[in-house]
CSV table of C-alpha atoms in Angstrom, one decimal:
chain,number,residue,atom,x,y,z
A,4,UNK,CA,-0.3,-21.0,-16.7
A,5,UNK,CA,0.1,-20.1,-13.1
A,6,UNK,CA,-3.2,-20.8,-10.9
A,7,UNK,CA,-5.2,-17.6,-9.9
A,8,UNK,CA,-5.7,-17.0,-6.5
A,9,UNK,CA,-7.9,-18.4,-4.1
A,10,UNK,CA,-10.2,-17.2,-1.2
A,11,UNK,CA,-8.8,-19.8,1.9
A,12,UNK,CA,-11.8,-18.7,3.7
A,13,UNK,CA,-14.7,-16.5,4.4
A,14,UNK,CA,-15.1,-13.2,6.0
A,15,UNK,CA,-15.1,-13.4,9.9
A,16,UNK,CA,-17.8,-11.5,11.7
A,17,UNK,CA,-17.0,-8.2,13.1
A,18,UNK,CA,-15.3,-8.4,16.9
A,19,UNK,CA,-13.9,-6.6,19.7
A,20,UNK,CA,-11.7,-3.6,18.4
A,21,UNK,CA,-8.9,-2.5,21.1
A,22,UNK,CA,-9.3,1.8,21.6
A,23,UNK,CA,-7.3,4.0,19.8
A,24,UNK,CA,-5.7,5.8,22.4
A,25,UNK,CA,-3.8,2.6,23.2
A,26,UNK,CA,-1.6,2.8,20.1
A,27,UNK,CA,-1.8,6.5,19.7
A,28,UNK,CA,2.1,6.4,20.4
A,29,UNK,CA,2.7,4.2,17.2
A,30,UNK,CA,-0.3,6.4,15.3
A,31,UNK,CA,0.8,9.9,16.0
A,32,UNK,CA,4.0,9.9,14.8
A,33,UNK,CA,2.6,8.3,11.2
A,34,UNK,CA,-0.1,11.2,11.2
A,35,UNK,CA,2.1,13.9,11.7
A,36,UNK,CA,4.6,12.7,9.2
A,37,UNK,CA,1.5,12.6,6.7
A,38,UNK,CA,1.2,16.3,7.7
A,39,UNK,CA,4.5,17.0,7.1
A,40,UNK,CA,4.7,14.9,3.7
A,41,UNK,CA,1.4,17.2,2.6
A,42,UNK,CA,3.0,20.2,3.3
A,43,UNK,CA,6.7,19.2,1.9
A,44,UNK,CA,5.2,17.4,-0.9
A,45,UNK,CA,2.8,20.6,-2.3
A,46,UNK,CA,5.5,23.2,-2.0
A,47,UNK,CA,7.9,20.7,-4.4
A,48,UNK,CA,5.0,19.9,-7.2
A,49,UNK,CA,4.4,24.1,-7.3
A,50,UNK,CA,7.8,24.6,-8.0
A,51,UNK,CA,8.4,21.2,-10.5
A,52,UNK,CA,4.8,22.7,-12.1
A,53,UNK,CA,6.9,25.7,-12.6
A,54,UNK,CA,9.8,24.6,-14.3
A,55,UNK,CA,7.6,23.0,-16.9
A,56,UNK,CA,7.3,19.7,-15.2
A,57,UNK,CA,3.7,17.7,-15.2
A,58,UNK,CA,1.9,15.5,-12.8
A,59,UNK,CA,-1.1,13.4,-14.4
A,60,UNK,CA,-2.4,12.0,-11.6
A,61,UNK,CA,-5.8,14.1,-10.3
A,62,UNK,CA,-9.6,13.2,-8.8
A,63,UNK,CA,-11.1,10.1,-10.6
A,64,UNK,CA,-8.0,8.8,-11.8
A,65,UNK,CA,-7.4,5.0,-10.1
A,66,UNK,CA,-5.4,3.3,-12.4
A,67,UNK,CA,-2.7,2.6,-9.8
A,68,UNK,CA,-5.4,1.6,-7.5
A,69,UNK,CA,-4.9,-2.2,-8.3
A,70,UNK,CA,-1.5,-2.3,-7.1
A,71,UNK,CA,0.0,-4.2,-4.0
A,72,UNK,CA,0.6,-1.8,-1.2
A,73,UNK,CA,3.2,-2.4,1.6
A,74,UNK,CA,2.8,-0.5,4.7
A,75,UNK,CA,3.6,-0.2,8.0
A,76,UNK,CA,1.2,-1.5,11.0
A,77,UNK,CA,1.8,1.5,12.8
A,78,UNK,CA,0.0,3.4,9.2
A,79,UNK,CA,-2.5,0.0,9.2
A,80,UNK,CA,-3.6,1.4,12.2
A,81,UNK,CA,-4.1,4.4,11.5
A,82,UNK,CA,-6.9,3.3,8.5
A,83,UNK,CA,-8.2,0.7,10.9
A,84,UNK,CA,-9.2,3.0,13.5
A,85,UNK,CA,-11.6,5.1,10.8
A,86,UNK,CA,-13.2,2.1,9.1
A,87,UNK,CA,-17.0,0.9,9.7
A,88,UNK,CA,-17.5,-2.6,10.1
A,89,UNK,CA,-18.7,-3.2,6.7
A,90,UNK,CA,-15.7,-1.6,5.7
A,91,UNK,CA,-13.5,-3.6,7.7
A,92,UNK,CA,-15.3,-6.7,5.8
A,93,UNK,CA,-14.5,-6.1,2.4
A,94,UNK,CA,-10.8,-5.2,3.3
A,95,UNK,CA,-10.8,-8.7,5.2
A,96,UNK,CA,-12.4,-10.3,2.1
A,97,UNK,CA,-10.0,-8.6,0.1
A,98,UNK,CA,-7.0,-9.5,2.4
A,99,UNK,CA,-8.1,-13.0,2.1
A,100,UNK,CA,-7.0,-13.0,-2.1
A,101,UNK,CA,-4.4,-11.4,-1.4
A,102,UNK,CA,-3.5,-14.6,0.8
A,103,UNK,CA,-4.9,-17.1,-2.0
A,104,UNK,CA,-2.6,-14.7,-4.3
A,105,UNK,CA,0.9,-14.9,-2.4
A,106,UNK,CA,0.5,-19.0,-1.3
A,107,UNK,CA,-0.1,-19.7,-5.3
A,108,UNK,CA,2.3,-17.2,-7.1
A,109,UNK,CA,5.5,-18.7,-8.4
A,110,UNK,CA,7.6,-15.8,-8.4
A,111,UNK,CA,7.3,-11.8,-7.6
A,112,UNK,CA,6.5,-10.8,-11.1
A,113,UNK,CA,3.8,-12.7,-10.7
A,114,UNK,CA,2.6,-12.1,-7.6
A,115,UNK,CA,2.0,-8.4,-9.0
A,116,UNK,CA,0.2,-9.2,-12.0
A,117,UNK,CA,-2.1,-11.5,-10.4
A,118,UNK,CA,-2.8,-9.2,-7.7
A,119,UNK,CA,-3.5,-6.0,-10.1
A,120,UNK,CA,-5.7,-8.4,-12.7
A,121,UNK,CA,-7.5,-10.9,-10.2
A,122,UNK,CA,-7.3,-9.8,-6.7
A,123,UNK,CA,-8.2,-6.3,-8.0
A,124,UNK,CA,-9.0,-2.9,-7.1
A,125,UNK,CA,-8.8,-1.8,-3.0
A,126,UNK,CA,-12.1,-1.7,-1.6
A,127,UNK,CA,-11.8,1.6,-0.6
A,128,UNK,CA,-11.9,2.2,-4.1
A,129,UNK,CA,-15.3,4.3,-4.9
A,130,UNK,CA,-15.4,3.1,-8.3
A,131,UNK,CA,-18.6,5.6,-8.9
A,132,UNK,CA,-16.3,9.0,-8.3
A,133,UNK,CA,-12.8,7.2,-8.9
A,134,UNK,CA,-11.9,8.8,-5.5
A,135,UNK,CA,-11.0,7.3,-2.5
A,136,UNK,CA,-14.0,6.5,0.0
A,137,UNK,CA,-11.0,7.0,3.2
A,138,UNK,CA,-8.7,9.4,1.5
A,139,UNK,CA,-7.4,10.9,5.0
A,140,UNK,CA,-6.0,7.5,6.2
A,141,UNK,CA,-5.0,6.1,3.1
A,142,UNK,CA,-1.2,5.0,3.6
A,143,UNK,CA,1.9,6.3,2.6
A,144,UNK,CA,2.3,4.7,-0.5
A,145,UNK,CA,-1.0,5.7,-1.9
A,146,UNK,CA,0.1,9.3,-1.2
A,147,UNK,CA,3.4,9.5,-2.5
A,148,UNK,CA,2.9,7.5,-6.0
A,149,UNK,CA,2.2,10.4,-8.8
A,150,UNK,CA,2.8,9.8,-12.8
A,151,UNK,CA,4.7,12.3,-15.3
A,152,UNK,CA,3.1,10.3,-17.7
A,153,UNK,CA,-0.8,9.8,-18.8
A,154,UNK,CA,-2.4,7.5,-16.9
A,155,UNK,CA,-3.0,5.1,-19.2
A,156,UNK,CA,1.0,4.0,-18.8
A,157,UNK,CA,-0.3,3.0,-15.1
A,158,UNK,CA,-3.0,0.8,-16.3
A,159,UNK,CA,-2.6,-3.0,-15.7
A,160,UNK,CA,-0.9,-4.8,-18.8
A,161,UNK,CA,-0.3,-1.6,-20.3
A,162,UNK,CA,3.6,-2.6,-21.0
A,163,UNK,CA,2.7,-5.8,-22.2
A,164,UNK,CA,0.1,-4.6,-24.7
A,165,UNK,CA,3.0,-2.2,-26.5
A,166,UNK,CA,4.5,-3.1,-29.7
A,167,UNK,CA,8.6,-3.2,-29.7
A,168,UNK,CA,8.5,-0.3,-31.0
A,169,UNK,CA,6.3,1.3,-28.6
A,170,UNK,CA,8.3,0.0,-25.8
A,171,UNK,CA,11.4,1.4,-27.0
A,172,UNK,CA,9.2,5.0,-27.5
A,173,UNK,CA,8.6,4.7,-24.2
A,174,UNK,CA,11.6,3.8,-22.5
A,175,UNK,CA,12.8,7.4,-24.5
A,176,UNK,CA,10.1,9.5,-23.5
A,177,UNK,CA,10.4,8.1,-19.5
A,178,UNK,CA,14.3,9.1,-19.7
A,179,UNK,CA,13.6,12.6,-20.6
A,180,UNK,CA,10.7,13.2,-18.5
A,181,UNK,CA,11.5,15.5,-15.6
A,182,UNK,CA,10.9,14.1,-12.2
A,183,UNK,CA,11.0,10.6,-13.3
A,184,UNK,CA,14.0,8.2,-11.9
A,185,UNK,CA,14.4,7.4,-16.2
A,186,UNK,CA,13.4,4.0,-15.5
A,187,UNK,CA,9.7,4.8,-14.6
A,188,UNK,CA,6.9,7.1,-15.2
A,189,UNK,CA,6.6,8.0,-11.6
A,190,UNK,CA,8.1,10.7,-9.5
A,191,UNK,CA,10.9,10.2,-7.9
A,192,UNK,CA,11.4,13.2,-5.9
A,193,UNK,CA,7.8,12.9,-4.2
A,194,UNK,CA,8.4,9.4,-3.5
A,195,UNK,CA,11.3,10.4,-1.5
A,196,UNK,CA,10.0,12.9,0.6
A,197,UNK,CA,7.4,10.5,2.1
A,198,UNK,CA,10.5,8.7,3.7
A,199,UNK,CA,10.5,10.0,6.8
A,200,UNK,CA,6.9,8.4,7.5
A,201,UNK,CA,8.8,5.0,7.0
A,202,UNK,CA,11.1,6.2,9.3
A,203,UNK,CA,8.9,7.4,12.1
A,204,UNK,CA,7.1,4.4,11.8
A,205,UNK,CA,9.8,2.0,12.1
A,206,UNK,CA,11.3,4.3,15.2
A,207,UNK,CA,8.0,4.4,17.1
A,208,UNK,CA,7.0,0.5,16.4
A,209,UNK,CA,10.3,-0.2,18.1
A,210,UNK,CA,10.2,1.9,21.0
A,211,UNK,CA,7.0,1.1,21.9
A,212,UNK,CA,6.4,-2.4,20.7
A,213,UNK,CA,10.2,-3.8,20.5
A,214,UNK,CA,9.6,-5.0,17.5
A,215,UNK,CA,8.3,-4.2,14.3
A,216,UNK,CA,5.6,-5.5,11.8
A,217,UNK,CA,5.6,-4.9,7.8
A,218,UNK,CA,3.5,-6.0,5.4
A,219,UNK,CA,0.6,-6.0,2.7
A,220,UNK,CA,-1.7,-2.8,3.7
A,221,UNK,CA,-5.0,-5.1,3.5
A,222,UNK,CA,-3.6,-7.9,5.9
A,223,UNK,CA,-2.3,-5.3,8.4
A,224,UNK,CA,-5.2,-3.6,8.1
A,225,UNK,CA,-7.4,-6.2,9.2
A,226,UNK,CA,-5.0,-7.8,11.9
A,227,UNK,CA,-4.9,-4.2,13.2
A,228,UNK,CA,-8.9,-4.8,14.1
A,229,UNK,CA,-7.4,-8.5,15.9
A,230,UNK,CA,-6.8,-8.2,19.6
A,231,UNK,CA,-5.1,-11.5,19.6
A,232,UNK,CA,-3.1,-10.2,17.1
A,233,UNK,CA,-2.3,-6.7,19.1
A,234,UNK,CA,-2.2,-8.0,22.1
A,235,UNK,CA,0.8,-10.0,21.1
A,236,UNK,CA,2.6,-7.4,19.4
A,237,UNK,CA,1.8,-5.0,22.6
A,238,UNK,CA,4.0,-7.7,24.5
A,239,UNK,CA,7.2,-7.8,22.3
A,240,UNK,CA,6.0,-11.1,21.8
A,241,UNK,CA,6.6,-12.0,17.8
A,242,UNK,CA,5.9,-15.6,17.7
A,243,UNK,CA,2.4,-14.6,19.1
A,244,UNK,CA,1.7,-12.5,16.7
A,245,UNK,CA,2.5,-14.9,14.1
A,246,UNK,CA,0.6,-17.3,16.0
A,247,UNK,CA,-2.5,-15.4,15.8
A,248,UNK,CA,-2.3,-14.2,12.2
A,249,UNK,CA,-1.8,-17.7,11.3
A,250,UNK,CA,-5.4,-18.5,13.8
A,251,UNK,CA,-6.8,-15.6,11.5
A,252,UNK,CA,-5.4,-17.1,8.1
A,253,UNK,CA,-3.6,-14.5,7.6
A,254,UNK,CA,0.0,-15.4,7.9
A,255,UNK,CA,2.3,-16.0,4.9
A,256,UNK,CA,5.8,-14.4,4.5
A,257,UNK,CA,5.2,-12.5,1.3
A,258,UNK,CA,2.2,-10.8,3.1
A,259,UNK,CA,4.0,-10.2,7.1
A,260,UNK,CA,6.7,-9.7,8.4
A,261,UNK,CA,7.5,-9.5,12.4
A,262,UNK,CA,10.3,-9.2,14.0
């Protein structure tokens, strides 16, 4: 049995935070494209509601809220800049399992379960409403990721609790479901038109930075709040940067990526 993962250290206290306005060239860009995803992504799901299709997915649903997230650090920034201290804490502490999770896991597969059973739920999780406590930051993947199925297909070990014969019933009902890729329960169409955020963020972090960071949304997050970290990547410089993740404990190559 693989090893769960483990906490390599505790929450640091709160410190400096670099202003805003100093990355708003990496930040607009990402805000915008949300805009334009919102916009783009409502006027598809009217007509997709039209033609019969269905999206599950609504307030209090968080099933999918246990799932790694990859982001950009151009959209890390973006949530950094909104969170409280205390909020910043238990994104750390919950950065800090993800760690424990990617030094242990022996493969991808994993890497995934471990993270949706034991690292658990995002922080920003209000597990009293089922709604996100920072909705208007949350990244790009938490806004394009909608289910044609019922939720409880997007529940943790849901696959693994089927019977064959379940399994095979829903392979069937997946590859008939509108809007779904035939593979998966999600939409395939909505996923695509958050792209361009990517794409924006890759072009800005380049032109501004030249380089750019990728990684897990917690980790970012948190060495977003870092002005080691920043300051590093302001320069171009990506050994810093690795340099002062790794001073944070936060550097492992499942989790970042610069370059």
């Amino acid at each position: 049995m693989a090893r769960p993962p483990t906490s390599p250290a505790a929450p640091s206290p709160p410190g400096p935070v670099l202003p805003p306005h100093r990355f708003a060239h990496v930040t607009d860009p990402v805000r915008r494209g949300y805009d334009a995803y919102a916009r783009r992504a409502r006027a598809w799901t009217a007509g997709y509601l039209e033609r019969g299709g269905q999206v599950t997915c609504g307030a209090g649903c968080f099933a999918c809220c246990n799932m790694p997230v990859r982001v950009s650090l151009a959209e890390a920034l973006v949530t950094a800049q909104a969170l409280t201290d205390a909020e910043a804490a238990r994104m750390e502490a919950h950065a800090r399992r993800v760690l424990g999770n990617a030094r242990t896991a022996p493969d991808d597969d994993v890497y995934v379960e471990r993270h949706r059973r034991e690292v658990g739920f995002c922080p920003l999780l209000d597990r009293g409403t089922g709604g996100c406590s920072r909705y208007d930051v949350r990244p790009t993947r938490c806004r394009d990721t909608f289910s044609a199925l019922p939720a409880r297909h997007c529940e943790a070990g849901a696959w693994e609790a089927m019977t064959r014969r379940e399994q095979d019933a829903y392979r069937r009902e997946v590859a008939r479901t509108p809007g779904t890729d035939g593979e998966l329960p999600f939409i395939a169409p909505l996923e695509h038109l958050s792209e361009p955020i990517w794409a924006a963020a890759s072009r800005a972090m380049r032109a501004e930075w030249g380089l750019e960071v990728w990684g897990d949304f917690w980790v970012l997050t948190t060495l977003a709040r870092s002005v080691a970290f920043m300051s590093s990547v302001e320069r171009g410089d990506a050994r810093g940067a690795w340099r002062a993740a790794r001073a944070a404990g936060l550097a492992h190559p499942t989790i970042l990526e610069v370059g």
